[in-house]
Amino acid sequence: MVRKGVCCCCAALRPRYKRLVDNIFPEDPKDGLVKADMEKLTFYAVSAPEKLDRIGAYLAERLSRDVVRHRYGYVLIAMEALDQLLMACRSQSIKPFVESFLHMVAKLLESGEPKLQVLGTNSFVKFANIEEDTPSYHRRYDFFVSQFSAMCHSYHEDPEVQNEIRIAGIRGIQGVVRKTVNDELQATIWEPQNMDKIVPSLLFNMHKIEDVDSRICPSSSASGGEKEENPSALSENCFRELLGRATYGNMNHAVRPVFAHLDHHRLWDPNEFAVAIFKIIMYSIQAQYSHHVIQEILAHLDSRRRDFPRVRAGIIQALLQAVAIAAKGSIGPTVLEVFNTLLKHLRFSVDFELSDRRSSVSSASFSASAKENDERIVQNAIIQTIGFFGSNLPDYHRSEIMLFIMGKVPVLGATSHTLDTSQFGDLGTRRIQIMLLRSLLMVTTGYSAKTISAALPAPFLDPLLSPSLMDDSELRQLVLEILHNVIDRHDNRVKLRGIRIIPDVSDLKIKRDKISRQDVNFIKKHGQQLYRHVYLGCKEEDNVQKNFELLYTTLALMTIELANEEVVIDLIRVAIALQDIAILNEDNLPMFHRCSVMAVVAAYLNFLSQMIAVPAFCQHVTKVIETRHVEAPYFLPETIFREKCNLPKSLEKDETSLFFLTNQMAESLGGSGYCVERLSVPYVPLVTDEDRLSRRKSIVDTLSIQVDILPGCSLDEKANSTEEITFETLKQAIDNNGLEEQEKERRRLVIEKFQKAPFEEIAAQCETKANLLHDRLTQILERTIRPPPSPSGTVAINTGHNHYQSIPVYEMKFPDLCVY
């Protein structure tokens, strides 16, 4: 076919490849590509691949001219010919041809005509699916990234055309990704300037709130064709493919533009889309790179720490979804970093809340109060994230997190690792304590250790049972619930829920194992701490029903998990001491609290008696409970914890039939082989270091006085002997000659008692004796007028008529003291 407007002689002189190219174009473009001549051109190109670059250049020249002249029919024919040549010729000589091909595609994309843009995109996608034998060292796709990204943001007047252009742009980006991500020489695609165009373009088309749920859980009824025509679904597929091909070095470049897009479009509040995006990210990337995403979220949270509370809450909730997915796989070294950052932001949030509260008090503004509520949302999101992340970790890793969080709880005498709450005051410190314990409660949920000693090491147990965490009923509830999670290794606390008199404990089907040697050592070492916490917890005036229920459950779980014969005796002593709290009422507790304590003791001893199955002991407990049903139902949990309960005006100490008697319990247990000697010793809680920090230092502590605890010596006798101290008795005590034998005997008895008596008995009586001595010495010294200066290490004693005698301290002897 002779080209129109060209004579036969000139046509014969033209190069053959040009004649073959000209012949594929018909006179009327509506007739389409001349297939016969196209076959000749293809055969020629395959036979002479060195001519491919010239063929491509000539086709590009014709296409450019036709585009300028708006002869779109010939443009379609030229692109079809290019596509066929591209698919037919697979050799190294195709490289120059590709340059001409990409030049023609660029011309179409620049035309601004939607049909030509779609045509150029389709050709580029076909080219992207071709695997080249050798990499290209000089080819760049920056122009195509920019052009396809612009098409993704098309706002054409016609919605159908707009949708078509956006789909073409997304498919073009997908083609660029497929063509470049596997080519090490095309690493420039991961550069920030390209990712800053690709990622926002995909997110822009994915952002349809009504499609969030369908993207996360796509409907199975949707056909593949419908998904291809949906820009949102197509963008998601491309986004997943891009993230799936990301490697260690370029993961951050793909994730950071996500934050910029969400910030720019204010998509953190509400954050449904942001959460959905991070779910897609976490499920699309390779598992070993999950910690990169978490680190980026934490860094972004740090950068927005002074933003609006709801924005920070949205970021934290996205982090929650990320760590929930990452915790099931590899999370790398970011575990402690996650917790440390979240705890830091928890402190920031409390600081903002307190400052807003102070400003609202001064200005009485409603906006400050609303912002304070928003800060609560941030704090709850942080707690939920900490708890969910920790609860998904393996047990060996979770124990480290438990120690880490507990180390951040501000308690008296704690180390510098705790959160700095000095600027918060008591209210801020309490808020921090409650939130950290709530997160710790979530972390310990489902935790199971082989031994209690492994679950409750001293660095964890000591601050958990600190008196600093007993100032509030909610704090005490959280501490007890954490103890339940750790101690209960057989999921028995669900069966014990709700304090009540259980008719038959065997119906509960309690699961228990034989107590191990490690657990025996644990209860010997830390049992007094647990007993003390329960004992003091019952004496708090702000207790509510839940506190008493948790205290009962604590005693029951200790019986199940840690009780041997010795521990059973200790627990009974604690129960009797609790009963004495209600009867004697030395702390002036309200009547409801006294009756509640009696109910706790009744419910626990009923449970304990059936667990140890000593008939005489069970009979005594049952008899007391039956008597209470008739005469004092307010001493039973079923009655006292009802909404309306008639409380007595007073408790009579002489009504022994309503109380559990120590002598009868000792007699019943002694007949079954229990060592009941210690039951006669009243339980007194130990004095901890924090208690000593909270009271002023006495002269007794300075002199390091050791108290005589001879058998059969009651507190009244000790008090009387202390009151008889006068100058004459002090003077007689200085003389060692007449009392030498008596002193040796006294020392022998003291040593023997310290070797055989229970530790808690020794500590309690030492503390009592020291306090009595201190008070009495203070009274004696206060009766004297100001004495003259005495030599160091001596005490000036007034002998009458303002006459003083200096006596060395180390020589002072007291009837009931041994001074060293």
PDB file of N, CA and C in Angstrom, residues 455-511:
ATOM      1  N   ALA A 455       5.694 -16.501  90.055  1.00  0.00           N
ATOM      2  CA  ALA A 455       4.694 -15.506  89.670  1.00  0.00           C
ATOM      3  C   ALA A 455       4.733 -14.273  90.558  1.00  0.00           C
ATOM      4  N   LEU A 456       5.128 -14.435  91.820  1.00  0.00           N
ATOM      5  CA  LEU A 456       5.140 -13.334  92.775  1.00  0.00           C
ATOM      6  C   LEU A 456       6.520 -13.167  93.394  1.00  0.00           C
ATOM      7  N   PRO A 457       7.516 -12.769  92.614  1.00  0.00           N
ATOM      8  CA  PRO A 457       8.832 -12.508  93.216  1.00  0.00           C
ATOM      9  C   PRO A 457       8.763 -11.275  94.105  1.00  0.00           C
ATOM     10  N   ALA A 458       9.735 -11.159  94.974  1.00  0.00           N
ATOM     11  CA  ALA A 458       9.742 -10.055  95.936  1.00  0.00           C
ATOM     12  C   ALA A 458       9.685  -8.683  95.272  1.00  0.00           C
ATOM     13  N   PRO A 459      10.424  -8.424  94.160  1.00  0.00           N
ATOM     14  CA  PRO A 459      10.320  -7.094  93.538  1.00  0.00           C
ATOM     15  C   PRO A 459       8.921  -6.776  93.021  1.00  0.00           C
ATOM     16  N   PHE A 460       8.108  -7.787  92.824  1.00  0.00           N
ATOM     17  CA  PHE A 460       6.728  -7.565  92.387  1.00  0.00           C
ATOM     18  C   PHE A 460       5.766  -7.535  93.566  1.00  0.00           C
ATOM     19  N   LEU A 461       5.939  -8.459  94.504  1.00  0.00           N
ATOM     20  CA  LEU A 461       4.990  -8.588  95.614  1.00  0.00           C
ATOM     21  C   LEU A 461       5.107  -7.436  96.605  1.00  0.00           C
ATOM     22  N   ASP A 462       6.324  -7.012  96.908  1.00  0.00           N
ATOM     23  CA  ASP A 462       6.507  -5.974  97.925  1.00  0.00           C
ATOM     24  C   ASP A 462       5.801  -4.669  97.555  1.00  0.00           C
ATOM     25  N   PRO A 463       6.020  -4.116  96.363  1.00  0.00           N
ATOM     26  CA  PRO A 463       5.270  -2.880  96.043  1.00  0.00           C
ATOM     27  C   PRO A 463       3.780  -3.119  95.849  1.00  0.00           C
ATOM     28  N   LEU A 464       3.396  -4.329  95.416  1.00  0.00           N
ATOM     29  CA  LEU A 464       1.972  -4.602  95.224  1.00  0.00           C
ATOM     30  C   LEU A 464       1.219  -4.570  96.551  1.00  0.00           C
ATOM     31  N   LEU A 465       1.836  -5.075  97.605  1.00  0.00           N
ATOM     32  CA  LEU A 465       1.202  -5.098  98.922  1.00  0.00           C
ATOM     33  C   LEU A 465       1.591  -3.898  99.773  1.00  0.00           C
ATOM     34  N   SER A 466       2.130  -2.889  99.152  1.00  0.00           N
ATOM     35  CA  SER A 466       2.575  -1.705  99.886  1.00  0.00           C
ATOM     36  C   SER A 466       1.385  -0.971 100.500  1.00  0.00           C
ATOM     37  N   PRO A 467       1.548  -0.430 101.708  1.00  0.00           N
ATOM     38  CA  PRO A 467       0.484   0.400 102.288  1.00  0.00           C
ATOM     39  C   PRO A 467       0.126   1.600 101.434  1.00  0.00           C
ATOM     40  N   SER A 468       1.040   2.024 100.537  1.00  0.00           N
ATOM     41  CA  SER A 468       0.723   3.136  99.651  1.00  0.00           C
ATOM     42  C   SER A 468      -0.445   2.818  98.729  1.00  0.00           C
ATOM     43  N   LEU A 469      -0.700   1.532  98.503  1.00  0.00           N
ATOM     44  CA  LEU A 469      -1.795   1.114  97.621  1.00  0.00           C
ATOM     45  C   LEU A 469      -3.018   0.682  98.415  1.00  0.00           C
ATOM     46  N   MET A 470      -3.111   1.116  99.676  1.00  0.00           N
ATOM     47  CA  MET A 470      -4.258   0.772 100.507  1.00  0.00           C
ATOM     48  C   MET A 470      -5.055   2.000 100.930  1.00  0.00           C
ATOM     49  N   ASP A 471      -4.707   3.165 100.363  1.00  0.00           N
ATOM     50  CA  ASP A 471      -5.367   4.393 100.778  1.00  0.00           C
ATOM     51  C   ASP A 471      -6.731   4.579 100.150  1.00  0.00           C
ATOM     52  N   ASP A 472      -7.092   3.744  99.204  1.00  0.00           N
ATOM     53  CA  ASP A 472      -8.341   3.925  98.476  1.00  0.00           C
ATOM     54  C   ASP A 472      -8.965   2.557  98.238  1.00  0.00           C
ATOM     55  N   SER A 473     -10.296   2.487  98.307  1.00  0.00           N
ATOM     56  CA  SER A 473     -10.970   1.189  98.144  1.00  0.00           C
ATOM     57  C   SER A 473     -10.769   0.625  96.747  1.00  0.00           C
ATOM     58  N   GLU A 474     -10.749   1.490  95.726  1.00  0.00           N
ATOM     59  CA  GLU A 474     -10.551   1.000  94.362  1.00  0.00           C
ATOM     60  C   GLU A 474      -9.149   0.433  94.189  1.00  0.00           C
ATOM     61  N   LEU A 475      -8.161   1.080  94.787  1.00  0.00           N
ATOM     62  CA  LEU A 475      -6.795   0.549  94.735  1.00  0.00           C
ATOM     63  C   LEU A 475      -6.727  -0.830  95.375  1.00  0.00           C
ATOM     64  N   ARG A 476      -7.367  -0.989  96.528  1.00  0.00           N
ATOM     65  CA  ARG A 476      -7.333  -2.285  97.210  1.00  0.00           C
ATOM     66  C   ARG A 476      -8.045  -3.358  96.392  1.00  0.00           C
ATOM     67  N   GLN A 477      -9.108  -2.988  95.728  1.00  0.00           N
ATOM     68  CA  GLN A 477      -9.798  -3.953  94.874  1.00  0.00           C
ATOM     69  C   GLN A 477      -8.900  -4.417  93.729  1.00  0.00           C
ATOM     70  N   LEU A 478      -8.201  -3.479  93.104  1.00  0.00           N
ATOM     71  CA  LEU A 478      -7.320  -3.842  91.986  1.00  0.00           C
ATOM     72  C   LEU A 478      -6.178  -4.735  92.459  1.00  0.00           C
ATOM     73  N   VAL A 479      -5.606  -4.417  93.626  1.00  0.00           N
ATOM     74  CA  VAL A 479      -4.511  -5.237  94.156  1.00  0.00           C
ATOM     75  C   VAL A 479      -4.979  -6.661  94.404  1.00  0.00           C
ATOM     76  N   LEU A 480      -6.149  -6.809  95.009  1.00  0.00           N
ATOM     77  CA  LEU A 480      -6.663  -8.153  95.294  1.00  0.00           C
ATOM     78  C   LEU A 480      -6.992  -8.909  94.008  1.00  0.00           C
ATOM     79  N   GLU A 481      -7.539  -8.227  93.026  1.00  0.00           N
ATOM     80  CA  GLU A 481      -7.851  -8.899  91.757  1.00  0.00           C
ATOM     81  C   GLU A 481      -6.579  -9.344  91.042  1.00  0.00           C
ATOM     82  N   ILE A 482      -5.527  -8.537  91.134  1.00  0.00           N
ATOM     83  CA  ILE A 482      -4.242  -8.944  90.549  1.00  0.00           C
ATOM     84  C   ILE A 482      -3.706 -10.172  91.273  1.00  0.00           C
ATOM     85  N   LEU A 483      -3.794 -10.178  92.595  1.00  0.00           N
ATOM     86  CA  LEU A 483      -3.369 -11.352  93.356  1.00  0.00           C
ATOM     87  C   LEU A 483      -4.159 -12.588  92.937  1.00  0.00           C
ATOM     88  N   HIS A 484      -5.452 -12.432  92.731  1.00  0.00           N
ATOM     89  CA  HIS A 484      -6.271 -13.574  92.309  1.00  0.00           C
ATOM     90  C   HIS A 484      -5.795 -14.121  90.965  1.00  0.00           C
ATOM     91  N   ASN A 485      -5.513 -13.224  90.015  1.00  0.00           N
ATOM     92  CA  ASN A 485      -5.056 -13.669  88.701  1.00  0.00           C
ATOM     93  C   ASN A 485      -3.764 -14.467  88.791  1.00  0.00           C
ATOM     94  N   VAL A 486      -2.884 -14.063  89.704  1.00  0.00           N
ATOM     95  CA  VAL A 486      -1.578 -14.709  89.788  1.00  0.00           C
ATOM     96  C   VAL A 486      -1.640 -15.986  90.624  1.00  0.00           C
ATOM     97  N   ILE A 487      -2.365 -15.937  91.745  1.00  0.00           N
ATOM     98  CA  ILE A 487      -2.399 -17.094  92.651  1.00  0.00           C
ATOM     99  C   ILE A 487      -3.255 -18.217  92.080  1.00  0.00           C
ATOM    100  N   ASP A 488      -4.363 -17.873  91.462  1.00  0.00           N
ATOM    101  CA  ASP A 488      -5.313 -18.881  90.994  1.00  0.00           C
ATOM    102  C   ASP A 488      -4.786 -19.545  89.725  1.00  0.00           C
ATOM    103  N   ARG A 489      -4.213 -20.716  89.864  1.00  0.00           N
ATOM    104  CA  ARG A 489      -3.646 -21.444  88.723  1.00  0.00           C
ATOM    105  C   ARG A 489      -4.606 -22.487  88.153  1.00  0.00           C
ATOM    106  N   HIS A 490      -5.780 -22.638  88.759  1.00  0.00           N
ATOM    107  CA  HIS A 490      -6.719 -23.670  88.309  1.00  0.00           C
ATOM    108  C   HIS A 490      -8.097 -23.087  88.001  1.00  0.00           C
ATOM    109  N   ASP A 491      -8.166 -21.763  87.827  1.00  0.00           N
ATOM    110  CA  ASP A 491      -9.420 -21.094  87.461  1.00  0.00           C
ATOM    111  C   ASP A 491     -10.542 -21.422  88.450  1.00  0.00           C
ATOM    112  N   ASN A 492     -10.251 -21.320  89.731  1.00  0.00           N
ATOM    113  CA  ASN A 492     -11.265 -21.599  90.757  1.00  0.00           C
ATOM    114  C   ASN A 492     -12.013 -20.355  91.211  1.00  0.00           C
ATOM    115  N   ARG A 493     -11.472 -19.163  90.926  1.00  0.00           N
ATOM    116  CA  ARG A 493     -12.104 -17.966  91.474  1.00  0.00           C
ATOM    117  C   ARG A 493     -13.482 -17.710  90.871  1.00  0.00           C
ATOM    118  N   VAL A 494     -13.720 -18.220  89.674  1.00  0.00           N
ATOM    119  CA  VAL A 494     -15.062 -18.077  89.092  1.00  0.00           C
ATOM    120  C   VAL A 494     -16.075 -18.840  89.931  1.00  0.00           C
ATOM    121  N   LYS A 495     -15.677 -19.992  90.457  1.00  0.00           N
ATOM    122  CA  LYS A 495     -16.574 -20.786  91.289  1.00  0.00           C
ATOM    123  C   LYS A 495     -16.789 -20.147  92.658  1.00  0.00           C
ATOM    124  N   LEU A 496     -15.854 -19.300  93.087  1.00  0.00           N
ATOM    125  CA  LEU A 496     -15.959 -18.664  94.397  1.00  0.00           C
ATOM    126  C   LEU A 496     -16.572 -17.272  94.323  1.00  0.00           C
ATOM    127  N   ARG A 497     -16.988 -16.877  93.149  1.00  0.00           N
ATOM    128  CA  ARG A 497     -17.490 -15.513  92.965  1.00  0.00           C
ATOM    129  C   ARG A 497     -18.734 -15.292  93.811  1.00  0.00           C
ATOM    130  N   GLY A 498     -18.745 -14.185  94.551  1.00  0.00           N
ATOM    131  CA  GLY A 498     -19.874 -13.870  95.407  1.00  0.00           C
ATOM    132  C   GLY A 498     -19.721 -14.518  96.777  1.00  0.00           C
ATOM    133  N   ILE A 499     -19.623 -13.700  97.805  1.00  0.00           N
ATOM    134  CA  ILE A 499     -19.438 -14.237  99.159  1.00  0.00           C
ATOM    135  C   ILE A 499     -20.755 -14.829  99.654  1.00  0.00           C
ATOM    136  N   ARG A 500     -20.692 -16.057 100.165  1.00  0.00           N
ATOM    137  CA  ARG A 500     -21.896 -16.750 100.612  1.00  0.00           C
ATOM    138  C   ARG A 500     -21.502 -17.926 101.496  1.00  0.00           C
ATOM    139  N   ILE A 501     -22.462 -18.460 102.211  1.00  0.00           N
ATOM    140  CA  ILE A 501     -22.257 -19.692 102.972  1.00  0.00           C
ATOM    141  C   ILE A 501     -22.543 -20.864 102.029  1.00  0.00           C
ATOM    142  N   ILE A 502     -21.503 -21.601 101.693  1.00  0.00           N
ATOM    143  CA  ILE A 502     -21.644 -22.694 100.729  1.00  0.00           C
ATOM    144  C   ILE A 502     -22.070 -23.950 101.476  1.00  0.00           C
ATOM    145  N   PRO A 503     -23.245 -24.515 101.156  1.00  0.00           N
ATOM    146  CA  PRO A 503     -23.692 -25.715 101.872  1.00  0.00           C
ATOM    147  C   PRO A 503     -22.767 -26.904 101.674  1.00  0.00           C
ATOM    148  N   ASP A 504     -22.328 -27.104 100.439  1.00  0.00           N
ATOM    149  CA  ASP A 504     -21.471 -28.248 100.133  1.00  0.00           C
ATOM    150  C   ASP A 504     -20.406 -27.800  99.145  1.00  0.00           C
ATOM    151  N   VAL A 505     -19.191 -27.665  99.639  1.00  0.00           N
ATOM    152  CA  VAL A 505     -18.099 -27.177  98.788  1.00  0.00           C
ATOM    153  C   VAL A 505     -17.763 -28.178  97.690  1.00  0.00           C
ATOM    154  N   SER A 506     -18.032 -29.458  97.909  1.00  0.00           N
ATOM    155  CA  SER A 506     -17.712 -30.468  96.884  1.00  0.00           C
ATOM    156  C   SER A 506     -18.497 -30.240  95.610  1.00  0.00           C
ATOM    157  N   ASP A 507     -19.634 -29.556  95.694  1.00  0.00           N
ATOM    158  CA  ASP A 507     -20.410 -29.271  94.479  1.00  0.00           C
ATOM    159  C   ASP A 507     -19.695 -28.292  93.558  1.00  0.00           C
ATOM    160  N   LEU A 508     -18.783 -27.517  94.106  1.00  0.00           N
ATOM    161  CA  LEU A 508     -18.045 -26.560  93.286  1.00  0.00           C
ATOM    162  C   LEU A 508     -16.990 -27.232  92.421  1.00  0.00           C
ATOM    163  N   LYS A 509     -16.627 -28.454  92.761  1.00  0.00           N
ATOM    164  CA  LYS A 509     -15.591 -29.192  92.024  1.00  0.00           C
ATOM    165  C   LYS A 509     -14.301 -28.380  91.937  1.00  0.00           C
ATOM    166  N   ILE A 510     -13.809 -28.020  93.115  1.00  0.00           N
ATOM    167  CA  ILE A 510     -12.574 -27.238  93.210  1.00  0.00           C
ATOM    168  C   ILE A 510     -11.397 -28.064  92.689  1.00  0.00           C
ATOM    169  N   LYS A 511     -10.592 -27.446  91.849  1.00  0.00           N
ATOM    170  CA  LYS A 511      -9.393 -28.096  91.332  1.00  0.00           C
ATOM    171  C   LYS A 511      -8.189 -27.643  92.146  1.00  0.00           C
TER     172      LYS A 511
END
